[in-house]
Amino acid sequence: RLAQIAPQTASFTQQQAARERGVNQARQLIAEDATVQRFPDAQQGPLVQALVQHWVAHDLRPEWHAPEINQPDFAYPVQYNRLVNNATIMLLTLSAFLLLVNLGHMRNGLGCPDPTMLFLLALPVRAQVIFATRLFEYTFFNFVFWSSVPAVLTVAAFFGGHGYLAPVLGLALCLPVALTLASIRLLAEALAQRHLPLRWRKDVQVACVVLSTLMMFGFMGAAQVRAVALPELGPLDWSLLPLTWVLRACFSPGAAAGLWLLASGVVAAALAWATLVWAERSVRDGFIHDPGTLQGVRCAVADARPARAWPALSMMAKDLLLLRRDRLFLFNVIGLPVLICLMWLLLLDSADLSAASFRQACATLYGLGAYLLIPGATTALASEGPALGIVFCSPLPLQQVIRRKFLLWLTLALIFTGLGLAAILISRPWPGLAALADLTMLALGLPIMAAIAVGIGAASTDGNAGDGRLAVEPAASLALMGIAAMHTQAILFGQLHGRLLWLCLSAVLAYALWQRLDARLAWLLDPLERPARRIDLADGALAALAFIALQALLGIFLDTPDAAGPQAERALLLSFAGAGLLAASGTLWVLWRQKLRDALVSTGLMPTRPWRQALLASGLWGIAGGLAA
């Protein structure tokens, strides 16, 4: 195994002391190797001496000769099994985290079967084919998996000596892992829907969300530590598991990597086939479908109690009842933000916590309210489920129903942030009048965030889906998280002009989204037709927000710490012009993708009158506006 190490640059000949220290460390490392210790005691001494002489003869450089780098206490390929074992523990932990994230998602089939799946199973097609399509979806359309695992396996293949083929090998090794996790996920969903009642399935999803959140913060805490102590090879050798064969492919040279890849693929395919066979057998006698929330009990007329809710609270009271019935929805809306804030406080050092300013506390409280609004306020119409048609036809206008739900979610967010603010003011002294600006940003940010979340969630609701699964689209969720992050940055930024700029733009965006929502509501229950796409205020607001974000990013890349004078002005000019060019071209590309007719004419880039008159009028208006500015 030592002979597999490629000769490095000469380092033993630099200093005699360094040479002797390296030889001693090499002797100790080889003597503690599990492969060497398997030999009889009489053979271990000569074997260690021979390997050390081979090491020195080839002038090989141990990685521990760089004391400024915190190296692990094992080296490849001397301790091959131990390296595979420790990497397996990390891969198993990451796989468990990804599986918990998928099972705990509100759109997952663990809580309630997918209506599309129920429709497909009613068709004259073998159930095995339908489950195979779902397995294909879980394998290749898992964003969380494909954004994390390929990087891990690529790095492992690179340090395994595969050079430029490491990305290709890492991507190929992801397929067996993705197929294995998809099979386990499909098997868990089928077992839960067949053998667990609805109440327990919701509890299982809540447990998955809690465990995945704790593991995420565990990863964040481990990332702050330079060296993580991993367990030694014990009686249970993790490297014998089939899932670890992809790591053996990463750390094996030449054709051996292909053999381990083939073996991993065969095991994953066998597990997938067994899962499909069992899933087909589990639905051969049919199954009973239950919805995603707990059901009310019909009582006798004599036992019926009159409604005590205030009539104006009727729609809001229904959503509060939904929170009480659906445990997963309740935890995602209330429990998860509180858990994230508690874990964030635990990760802080005592010095950081004592030095945290009131401005940072306000930013944290805003994050708490935003985490509550993203999964909650976006379900303003999706929570109606199949009853959306009844609400649409009720005497109460649908816009008024949405406004009442907006007030409900805003009130919940204000209550939680108010409790957190009271705890902060009790635990630390009042910072003075300077804190009023931070409180203003907090007080104005939550209503704007609630309006944006309700506008995006209601506009993206499919009125004909009727499945009642309370989950926002991933793209909308990422957009809302980005808006929340920008407002948090505006709180921490602290400068008046930056805060006013963000408040104006976010308020305009909230108004524009509700303007677009009003145009969408009239077509809500139409399965085919949609309102004609036209340029509205939301397009301009989004383009302005993209311009600000791009200007900040380009400024970071173009500006240097020691830039001054013309160099700083040049960086400012390039970031401003580059952000404008990217935002404008990106907006036009989006409008073209959305099939907007005459996008250039609608944006004013192509005149509808003769060019000479258009240029003269545009020039006069531009000069007048510039002078006014």
PDB file of N, CA and C in Angstrom, residues 233-272:
ATOM      1  N   LEU A 233     -12.008   1.671  14.722  1.00  0.00           N
ATOM      2  CA  LEU A 233     -12.561   0.415  14.231  1.00  0.00           C
ATOM      3  C   LEU A 233     -12.835  -0.506  15.409  1.00  0.00           C
ATOM      4  N   GLY A 234     -14.077  -0.786  15.645  1.00  0.00           N
ATOM      5  CA  GLY A 234     -14.454  -1.637  16.763  1.00  0.00           C
ATOM      6  C   GLY A 234     -14.889  -2.999  16.287  1.00  0.00           C
ATOM      7  N   PRO A 235     -15.682  -3.687  17.091  1.00  0.00           N
ATOM      8  CA  PRO A 235     -16.162  -5.011  16.667  1.00  0.00           C
ATOM      9  C   PRO A 235     -17.060  -4.953  15.444  1.00  0.00           C
ATOM     10  N   LEU A 236     -17.744  -3.790  15.242  1.00  0.00           N
ATOM     11  CA  LEU A 236     -18.600  -3.629  14.073  1.00  0.00           C
ATOM     12  C   LEU A 236     -17.849  -2.815  13.024  1.00  0.00           C
ATOM     13  N   ASP A 237     -17.518  -3.430  11.927  1.00  0.00           N
ATOM     14  CA  ASP A 237     -16.786  -2.772  10.855  1.00  0.00           C
ATOM     15  C   ASP A 237     -17.795  -2.176   9.878  1.00  0.00           C
ATOM     16  N   TRP A 238     -17.973  -0.837   9.953  1.00  0.00           N
ATOM     17  CA  TRP A 238     -18.945  -0.181   9.094  1.00  0.00           C
ATOM     18  C   TRP A 238     -18.575  -0.301   7.620  1.00  0.00           C
ATOM     19  N   SER A 239     -17.310  -0.527   7.337  1.00  0.00           N
ATOM     20  CA  SER A 239     -16.882  -0.575   5.950  1.00  0.00           C
ATOM     21  C   SER A 239     -17.376  -1.813   5.215  1.00  0.00           C
ATOM     22  N   LEU A 240     -18.005  -2.762   5.930  1.00  0.00           N
ATOM     23  CA  LEU A 240     -18.553  -3.953   5.277  1.00  0.00           C
ATOM     24  C   LEU A 240     -19.960  -3.730   4.736  1.00  0.00           C
ATOM     25  N   LEU A 241     -20.598  -2.605   5.077  1.00  0.00           N
ATOM     26  CA  LEU A 241     -21.954  -2.339   4.600  1.00  0.00           C
ATOM     27  C   LEU A 241     -21.945  -2.084   3.092  1.00  0.00           C
ATOM     28  N   PRO A 242     -22.998  -2.519   2.377  1.00  0.00           N
ATOM     29  CA  PRO A 242     -23.030  -2.270   0.924  1.00  0.00           C
ATOM     30  C   PRO A 242     -23.016  -0.793   0.565  1.00  0.00           C
ATOM     31  N   LEU A 243     -23.579   0.060   1.457  1.00  0.00           N
ATOM     32  CA  LEU A 243     -23.593   1.479   1.141  1.00  0.00           C
ATOM     33  C   LEU A 243     -22.189   2.070   1.086  1.00  0.00           C
ATOM     34  N   THR A 244     -21.260   1.452   1.777  1.00  0.00           N
ATOM     35  CA  THR A 244     -19.888   1.965   1.799  1.00  0.00           C
ATOM     36  C   THR A 244     -19.064   1.531   0.599  1.00  0.00           C
ATOM     37  N   TRP A 245     -19.623   0.697  -0.249  1.00  0.00           N
ATOM     38  CA  TRP A 245     -18.863   0.256  -1.413  1.00  0.00           C
ATOM     39  C   TRP A 245     -18.568   1.410  -2.360  1.00  0.00           C
ATOM     40  N   VAL A 246     -19.391   2.440  -2.359  1.00  0.00           N
ATOM     41  CA  VAL A 246     -19.091   3.608  -3.185  1.00  0.00           C
ATOM     42  C   VAL A 246     -17.838   4.306  -2.676  1.00  0.00           C
ATOM     43  N   LEU A 247     -17.612   4.274  -1.364  1.00  0.00           N
ATOM     44  CA  LEU A 247     -16.394   4.861  -0.813  1.00  0.00           C
ATOM     45  C   LEU A 247     -15.176   4.002  -1.134  1.00  0.00           C
ATOM     46  N   ARG A 248     -15.348   2.693  -1.150  1.00  0.00           N
ATOM     47  CA  ARG A 248     -14.246   1.830  -1.584  1.00  0.00           C
ATOM     48  C   ARG A 248     -13.883   2.119  -3.044  1.00  0.00           C
ATOM     49  N   ALA A 249     -14.882   2.447  -3.845  1.00  0.00           N
ATOM     50  CA  ALA A 249     -14.587   2.832  -5.224  1.00  0.00           C
ATOM     51  C   ALA A 249     -13.818   4.149  -5.268  1.00  0.00           C
ATOM     52  N   CYS A 250     -14.149   5.070  -4.358  1.00  0.00           N
ATOM     53  CA  CYS A 250     -13.430   6.354  -4.321  1.00  0.00           C
ATOM     54  C   CYS A 250     -11.969   6.164  -3.954  1.00  0.00           C
ATOM     55  N   PHE A 251     -11.680   5.261  -3.020  1.00  0.00           N
ATOM     56  CA  PHE A 251     -10.326   5.111  -2.496  1.00  0.00           C
ATOM     57  C   PHE A 251      -9.570   3.945  -3.127  1.00  0.00           C
ATOM     58  N   SER A 252     -10.122   3.333  -4.176  1.00  0.00           N
ATOM     59  CA  SER A 252      -9.431   2.227  -4.850  1.00  0.00           C
ATOM     60  C   SER A 252      -8.891   2.721  -6.179  1.00  0.00           C
ATOM     61  N   PRO A 253      -7.688   2.340  -6.538  1.00  0.00           N
ATOM     62  CA  PRO A 253      -7.084   2.836  -7.782  1.00  0.00           C
ATOM     63  C   PRO A 253      -7.509   2.008  -8.984  1.00  0.00           C
ATOM     64  N   GLY A 254      -7.479   2.654 -10.149  1.00  0.00           N
ATOM     65  CA  GLY A 254      -7.619   1.947 -11.418  1.00  0.00           C
ATOM     66  C   GLY A 254      -8.948   1.250 -11.597  1.00  0.00           C
ATOM     67  N   ALA A 255      -8.854   0.002 -12.135  1.00  0.00           N
ATOM     68  CA  ALA A 255     -10.060  -0.767 -12.460  1.00  0.00           C
ATOM     69  C   ALA A 255     -10.809  -1.223 -11.222  1.00  0.00           C
ATOM     70  N   ALA A 256     -10.160  -1.253 -10.058  1.00  0.00           N
ATOM     71  CA  ALA A 256     -10.860  -1.671  -8.846  1.00  0.00           C
ATOM     72  C   ALA A 256     -12.018  -0.734  -8.519  1.00  0.00           C
ATOM     73  N   ALA A 257     -11.880   0.559  -8.850  1.00  0.00           N
ATOM     74  CA  ALA A 257     -12.976   1.502  -8.610  1.00  0.00           C
ATOM     75  C   ALA A 257     -14.203   1.124  -9.431  1.00  0.00           C
ATOM     76  N   GLY A 258     -13.970   0.706 -10.695  1.00  0.00           N
ATOM     77  CA  GLY A 258     -15.101   0.280 -11.521  1.00  0.00           C
ATOM     78  C   GLY A 258     -15.789  -0.957 -10.986  1.00  0.00           C
ATOM     79  N   LEU A 259     -15.023  -1.890 -10.432  1.00  0.00           N
ATOM     80  CA  LEU A 259     -15.634  -3.096  -9.870  1.00  0.00           C
ATOM     81  C   LEU A 259     -16.490  -2.767  -8.649  1.00  0.00           C
ATOM     82  N   TRP A 260     -15.983  -1.893  -7.769  1.00  0.00           N
ATOM     83  CA  TRP A 260     -16.787  -1.499  -6.612  1.00  0.00           C
ATOM     84  C   TRP A 260     -18.021  -0.724  -7.045  1.00  0.00           C
ATOM     85  N   LEU A 261     -17.913   0.098  -8.088  1.00  0.00           N
ATOM     86  CA  LEU A 261     -19.083   0.823  -8.609  1.00  0.00           C
ATOM     87  C   LEU A 261     -20.118  -0.145  -9.151  1.00  0.00           C
ATOM     88  N   LEU A 262     -19.672  -1.156  -9.881  1.00  0.00           N
ATOM     89  CA  LEU A 262     -20.589  -2.159 -10.410  1.00  0.00           C
ATOM     90  C   LEU A 262     -21.280  -2.924  -9.282  1.00  0.00           C
ATOM     91  N   ALA A 263     -20.514  -3.297  -8.251  1.00  0.00           N
ATOM     92  CA  ALA A 263     -21.122  -4.008  -7.124  1.00  0.00           C
ATOM     93  C   ALA A 263     -22.141  -3.140  -6.409  1.00  0.00           C
ATOM     94  N   SER A 264     -21.857  -1.861  -6.237  1.00  0.00           N
ATOM     95  CA  SER A 264     -22.823  -0.959  -5.597  1.00  0.00           C
ATOM     96  C   SER A 264     -24.087  -0.832  -6.431  1.00  0.00           C
ATOM     97  N   GLY A 265     -23.939  -0.726  -7.745  1.00  0.00           N
ATOM     98  CA  GLY A 265     -25.111  -0.642  -8.603  1.00  0.00           C
ATOM     99  C   GLY A 265     -25.973  -1.886  -8.558  1.00  0.00           C
ATOM    100  N   VAL A 266     -25.337  -3.064  -8.504  1.00  0.00           N
ATOM    101  CA  VAL A 266     -26.104  -4.316  -8.440  1.00  0.00           C
ATOM    102  C   VAL A 266     -26.905  -4.396  -7.143  1.00  0.00           C
ATOM    103  N   VAL A 267     -26.289  -4.042  -6.012  1.00  0.00           N
ATOM    104  CA  VAL A 267     -26.993  -4.082  -4.735  1.00  0.00           C
ATOM    105  C   VAL A 267     -28.147  -3.082  -4.722  1.00  0.00           C
ATOM    106  N   ALA A 268     -27.926  -1.857  -5.232  1.00  0.00           N
ATOM    107  CA  ALA A 268     -28.995  -0.858  -5.267  1.00  0.00           C
ATOM    108  C   ALA A 268     -30.135  -1.297  -6.177  1.00  0.00           C
ATOM    109  N   ALA A 269     -29.817  -1.878  -7.318  1.00  0.00           N
ATOM    110  CA  ALA A 269     -30.867  -2.353  -8.225  1.00  0.00           C
ATOM    111  C   ALA A 269     -31.657  -3.498  -7.593  1.00  0.00           C
ATOM    112  N   ALA A 270     -30.982  -4.401  -6.880  1.00  0.00           N
ATOM    113  CA  ALA A 270     -31.687  -5.493  -6.213  1.00  0.00           C
ATOM    114  C   ALA A 270     -32.635  -4.963  -5.142  1.00  0.00           C
ATOM    115  N   LEU A 271     -32.183  -3.967  -4.361  1.00  0.00           N
ATOM    116  CA  LEU A 271     -33.057  -3.374  -3.344  1.00  0.00           C
ATOM    117  C   LEU A 271     -34.246  -2.671  -3.983  1.00  0.00           C
ATOM    118  N   ALA A 272     -34.019  -1.967  -5.089  1.00  0.00           N
ATOM    119  CA  ALA A 272     -35.120  -1.295  -5.775  1.00  0.00           C
ATOM    120  C   ALA A 272     -36.134  -2.303  -6.322  1.00  0.00           C
TER     121      ALA A 272
END
